[in-house]
mmCIF file of C-alpha atoms in Angstrom:
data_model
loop_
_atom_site.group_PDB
_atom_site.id
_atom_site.type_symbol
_atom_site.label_atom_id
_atom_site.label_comp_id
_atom_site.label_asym_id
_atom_site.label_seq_id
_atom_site.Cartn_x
_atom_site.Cartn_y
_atom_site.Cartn_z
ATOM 1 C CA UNK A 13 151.081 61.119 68.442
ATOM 2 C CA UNK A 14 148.956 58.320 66.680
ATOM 3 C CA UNK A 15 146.947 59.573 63.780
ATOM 4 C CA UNK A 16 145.149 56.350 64.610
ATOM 5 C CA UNK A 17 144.831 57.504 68.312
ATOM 6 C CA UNK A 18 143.897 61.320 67.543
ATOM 7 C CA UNK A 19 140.992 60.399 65.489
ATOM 8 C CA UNK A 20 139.672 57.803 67.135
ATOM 9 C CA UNK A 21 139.698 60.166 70.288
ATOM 10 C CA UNK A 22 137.737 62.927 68.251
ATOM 11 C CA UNK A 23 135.225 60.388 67.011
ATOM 12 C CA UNK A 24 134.513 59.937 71.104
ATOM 13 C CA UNK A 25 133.205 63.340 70.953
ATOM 14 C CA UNK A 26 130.478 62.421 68.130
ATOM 15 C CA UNK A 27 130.237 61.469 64.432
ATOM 16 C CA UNK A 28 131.817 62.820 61.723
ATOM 17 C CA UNK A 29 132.851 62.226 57.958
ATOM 18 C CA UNK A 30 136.349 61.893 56.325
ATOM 19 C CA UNK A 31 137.464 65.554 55.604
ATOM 20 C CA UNK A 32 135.610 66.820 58.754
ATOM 21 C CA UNK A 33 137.883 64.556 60.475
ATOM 22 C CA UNK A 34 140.920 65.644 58.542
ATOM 23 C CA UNK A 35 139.914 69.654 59.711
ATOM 24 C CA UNK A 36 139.392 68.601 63.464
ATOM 25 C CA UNK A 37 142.589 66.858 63.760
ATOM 26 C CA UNK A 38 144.757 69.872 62.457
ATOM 27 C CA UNK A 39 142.210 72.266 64.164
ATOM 28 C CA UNK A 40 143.231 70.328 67.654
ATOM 29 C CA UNK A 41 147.138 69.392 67.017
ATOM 30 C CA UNK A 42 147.956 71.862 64.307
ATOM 31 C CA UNK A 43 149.032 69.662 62.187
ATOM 32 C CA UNK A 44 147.710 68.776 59.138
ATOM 33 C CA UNK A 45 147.082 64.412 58.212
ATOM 34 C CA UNK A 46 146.095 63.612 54.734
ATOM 35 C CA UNK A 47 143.021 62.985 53.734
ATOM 36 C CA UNK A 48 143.702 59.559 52.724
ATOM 37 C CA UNK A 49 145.361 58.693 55.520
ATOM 38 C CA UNK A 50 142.117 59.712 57.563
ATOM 39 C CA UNK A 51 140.396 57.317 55.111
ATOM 40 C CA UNK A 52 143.349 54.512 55.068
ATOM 41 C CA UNK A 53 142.855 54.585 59.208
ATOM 42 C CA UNK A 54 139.078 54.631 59.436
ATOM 43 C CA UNK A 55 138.877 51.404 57.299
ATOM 44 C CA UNK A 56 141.524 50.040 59.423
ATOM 45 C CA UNK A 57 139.475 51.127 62.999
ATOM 46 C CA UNK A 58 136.263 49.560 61.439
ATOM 47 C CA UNK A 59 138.367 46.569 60.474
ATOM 48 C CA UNK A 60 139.156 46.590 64.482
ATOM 49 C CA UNK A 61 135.828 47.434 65.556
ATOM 50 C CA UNK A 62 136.600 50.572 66.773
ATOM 51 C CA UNK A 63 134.397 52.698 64.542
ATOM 52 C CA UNK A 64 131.458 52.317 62.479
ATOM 53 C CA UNK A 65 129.467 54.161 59.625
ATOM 54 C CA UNK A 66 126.230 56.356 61.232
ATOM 55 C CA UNK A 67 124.317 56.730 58.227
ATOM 56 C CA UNK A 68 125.150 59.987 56.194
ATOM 57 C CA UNK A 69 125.118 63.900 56.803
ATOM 58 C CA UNK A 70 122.329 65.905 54.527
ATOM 59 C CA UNK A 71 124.832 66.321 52.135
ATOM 60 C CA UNK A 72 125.320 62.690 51.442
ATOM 61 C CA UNK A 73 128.869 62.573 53.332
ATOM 62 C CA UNK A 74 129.166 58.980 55.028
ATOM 63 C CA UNK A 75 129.508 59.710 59.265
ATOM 64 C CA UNK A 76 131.878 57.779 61.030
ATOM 65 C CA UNK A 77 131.195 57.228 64.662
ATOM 66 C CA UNK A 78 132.636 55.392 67.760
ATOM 67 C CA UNK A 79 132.083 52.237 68.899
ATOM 68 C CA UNK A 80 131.790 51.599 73.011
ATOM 69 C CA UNK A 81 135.211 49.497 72.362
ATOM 70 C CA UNK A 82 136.978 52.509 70.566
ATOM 71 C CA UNK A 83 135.011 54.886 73.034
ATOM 72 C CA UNK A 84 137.094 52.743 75.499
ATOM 73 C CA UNK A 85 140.133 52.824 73.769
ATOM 74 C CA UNK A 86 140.481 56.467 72.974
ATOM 75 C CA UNK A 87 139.966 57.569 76.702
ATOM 76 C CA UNK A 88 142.712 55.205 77.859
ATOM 77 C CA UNK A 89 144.786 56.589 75.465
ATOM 78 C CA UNK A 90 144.688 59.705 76.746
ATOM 79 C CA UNK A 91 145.144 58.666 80.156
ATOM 80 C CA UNK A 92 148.173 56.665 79.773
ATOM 81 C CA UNK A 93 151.242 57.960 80.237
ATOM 82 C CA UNK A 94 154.405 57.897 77.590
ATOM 83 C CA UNK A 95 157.628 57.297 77.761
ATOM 84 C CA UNK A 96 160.155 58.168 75.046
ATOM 85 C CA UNK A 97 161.708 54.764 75.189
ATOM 86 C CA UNK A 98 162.709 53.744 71.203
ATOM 87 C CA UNK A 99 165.938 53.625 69.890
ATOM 88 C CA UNK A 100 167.527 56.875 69.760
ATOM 89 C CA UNK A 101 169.084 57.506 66.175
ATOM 90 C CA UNK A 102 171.077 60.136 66.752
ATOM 91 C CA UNK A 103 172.979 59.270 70.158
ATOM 92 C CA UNK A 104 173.454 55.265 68.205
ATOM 93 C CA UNK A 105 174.689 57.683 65.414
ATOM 94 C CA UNK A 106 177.185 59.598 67.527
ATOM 95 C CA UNK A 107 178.057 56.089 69.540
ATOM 96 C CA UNK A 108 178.846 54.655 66.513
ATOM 97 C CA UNK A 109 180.729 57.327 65.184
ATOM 98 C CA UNK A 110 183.342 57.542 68.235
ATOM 99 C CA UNK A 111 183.915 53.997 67.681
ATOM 100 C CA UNK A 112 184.711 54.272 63.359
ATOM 101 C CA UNK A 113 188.439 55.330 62.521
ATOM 102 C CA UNK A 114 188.749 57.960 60.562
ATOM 103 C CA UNK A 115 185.087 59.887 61.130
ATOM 104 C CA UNK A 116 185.390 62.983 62.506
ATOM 105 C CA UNK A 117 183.236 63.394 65.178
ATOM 106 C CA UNK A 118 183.370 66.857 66.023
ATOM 107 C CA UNK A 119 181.545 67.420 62.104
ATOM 108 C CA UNK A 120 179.358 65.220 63.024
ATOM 109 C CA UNK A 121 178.241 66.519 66.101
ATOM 110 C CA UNK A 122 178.494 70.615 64.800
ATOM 111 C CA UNK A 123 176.457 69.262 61.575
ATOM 112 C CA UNK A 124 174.114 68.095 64.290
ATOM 113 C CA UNK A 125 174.070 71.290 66.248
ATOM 114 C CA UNK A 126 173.590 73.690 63.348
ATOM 115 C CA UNK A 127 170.777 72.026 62.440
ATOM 116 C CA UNK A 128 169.168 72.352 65.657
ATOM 117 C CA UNK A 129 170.101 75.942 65.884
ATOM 118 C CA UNK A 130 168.272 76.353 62.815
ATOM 119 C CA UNK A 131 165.332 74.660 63.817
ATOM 120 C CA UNK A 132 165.190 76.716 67.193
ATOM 121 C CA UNK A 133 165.509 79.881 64.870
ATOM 122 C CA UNK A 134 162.729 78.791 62.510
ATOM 123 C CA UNK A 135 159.684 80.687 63.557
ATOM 124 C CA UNK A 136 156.569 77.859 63.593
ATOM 125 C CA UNK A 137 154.419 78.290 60.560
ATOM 126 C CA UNK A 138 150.940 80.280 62.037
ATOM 127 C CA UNK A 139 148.452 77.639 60.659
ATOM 128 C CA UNK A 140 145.037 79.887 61.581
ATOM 129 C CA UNK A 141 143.049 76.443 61.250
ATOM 130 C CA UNK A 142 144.392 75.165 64.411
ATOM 131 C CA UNK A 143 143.854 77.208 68.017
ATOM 132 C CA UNK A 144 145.901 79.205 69.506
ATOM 133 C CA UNK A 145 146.549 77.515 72.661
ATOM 134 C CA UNK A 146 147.248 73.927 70.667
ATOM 135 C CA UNK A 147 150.164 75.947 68.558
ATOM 136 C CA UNK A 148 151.436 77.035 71.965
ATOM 137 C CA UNK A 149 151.339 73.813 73.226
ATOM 138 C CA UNK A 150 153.169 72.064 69.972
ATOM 139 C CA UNK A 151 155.937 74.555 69.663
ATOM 140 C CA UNK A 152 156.738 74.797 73.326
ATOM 141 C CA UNK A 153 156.913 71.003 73.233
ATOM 142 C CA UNK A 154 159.144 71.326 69.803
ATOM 143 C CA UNK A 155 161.368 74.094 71.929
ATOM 144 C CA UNK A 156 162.021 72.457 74.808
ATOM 145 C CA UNK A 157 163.262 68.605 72.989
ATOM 146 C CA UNK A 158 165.247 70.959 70.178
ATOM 147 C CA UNK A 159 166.739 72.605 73.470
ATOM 148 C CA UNK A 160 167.653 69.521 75.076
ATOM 149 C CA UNK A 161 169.406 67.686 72.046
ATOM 150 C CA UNK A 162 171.578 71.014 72.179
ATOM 151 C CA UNK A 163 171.982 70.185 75.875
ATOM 152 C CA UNK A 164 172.891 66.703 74.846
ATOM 153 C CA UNK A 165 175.196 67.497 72.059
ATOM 154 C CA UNK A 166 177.131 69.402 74.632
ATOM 155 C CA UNK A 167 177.337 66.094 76.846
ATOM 156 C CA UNK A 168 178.442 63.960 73.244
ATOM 157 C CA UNK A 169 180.763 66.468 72.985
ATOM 158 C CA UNK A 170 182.648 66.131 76.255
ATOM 159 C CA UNK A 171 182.432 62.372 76.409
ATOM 160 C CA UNK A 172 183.555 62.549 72.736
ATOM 161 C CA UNK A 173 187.037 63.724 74.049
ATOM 162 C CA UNK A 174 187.248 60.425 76.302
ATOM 163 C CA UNK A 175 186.142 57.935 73.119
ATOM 164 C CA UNK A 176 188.630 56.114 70.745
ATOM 165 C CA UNK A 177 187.809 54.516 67.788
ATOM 166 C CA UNK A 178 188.816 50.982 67.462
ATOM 167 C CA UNK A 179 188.938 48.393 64.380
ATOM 168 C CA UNK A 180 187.219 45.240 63.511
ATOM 169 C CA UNK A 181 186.991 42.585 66.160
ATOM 170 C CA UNK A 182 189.142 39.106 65.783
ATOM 171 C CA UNK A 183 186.910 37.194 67.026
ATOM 172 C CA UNK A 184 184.485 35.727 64.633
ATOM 173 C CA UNK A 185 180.751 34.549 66.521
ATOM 174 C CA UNK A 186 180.175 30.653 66.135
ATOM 175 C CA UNK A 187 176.669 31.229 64.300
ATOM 176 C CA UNK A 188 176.112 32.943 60.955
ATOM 177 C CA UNK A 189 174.453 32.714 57.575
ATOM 178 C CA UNK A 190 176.048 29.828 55.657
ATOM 179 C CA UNK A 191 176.684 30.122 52.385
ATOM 180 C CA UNK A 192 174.552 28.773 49.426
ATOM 181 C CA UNK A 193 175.395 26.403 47.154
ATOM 182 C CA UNK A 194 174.880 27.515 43.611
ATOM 183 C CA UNK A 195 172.290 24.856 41.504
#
């Protein structure tokens, strides 16, 4: 998730200052941004006309507060839907890795699992500064894509027995970086 996102999606639901941000976000997600981070990203969403200062609290902390354009933007944030669509490291890892002579693939792909196993073993830390049902939410999310990359290593695995590494290509590509003269 956007830090960027998250706060500006908090500020929709009124004003507050820096750290008050900082407790709201981890309160919500459960996990913790720091505070100069919140700071870094409210300069930048005022920058973007997103947010703006609302005078200050009674204690003297500036407020930070949406704008109808960030109002705008947060809720369509959390409407649209998203796809996990970047480049995936680890299969490009594996991939690559079938194709090198002399890796052994099987390591790589156990090194992979173990850690996974760990990770599934790992009990989530019990932050009591976020809610209940938002820790439920994050770990069931963490469970279920640390499940499937042990669903997916299985399918590496298997197509790993079909793969053979190969060496360098011949052919050379027309276009490259020429090489500099020295002066």
């Amino acid at each position: 998730m956007s830090v960027r996102q998250g706060l500006l999606a908090i500020l929709d639901q009124g004003d507050c200052y820096g750290s008050q941000l900082r407790a709201e976000y981890l309160r919500r997600t459960g996990v913790a941004v720091n505070v100069g981070q919140v700071y870094t990203t409210l300069e930048r969403l005022e920058r973007d006309g997103l947010v703006e200062h609302r005078g200050v609290d009674d204690e003297g902390r500036v407020l930070w507060g949406a704008t109808t354009a960030g109002r705008a933007e947060a809720r369509a944030w959390l409407r649209a839907a998203s796809i996990v669509d970047r480049r995936d490291d680890l299969a490009l890892r594996i991939a690559l890795a079938l194709t090198l002579p002399g890796v052994d693939v099987a390591d790589v792909i156990a090194a992979q699992r173990a850690a996974v196993q760990d990770a599934l073993a790992t009990a989530e830390p019990d932050d009591e500064n976020s809610d209940a049902v938002t820790r439920a939410i994050v770990s069931a999310a963490r469970r279920s894509r640390l499940e499937a990359e042990l669903h997916f290593l299985d399918e590496a695995e298997h197509l790993a027995a079909e793969a053979a590494p190969f060496d360098l290509s011949d052919e050379r590509p027309r276009r490259g970086r020429p090489v500099r003269s020295a002066l």
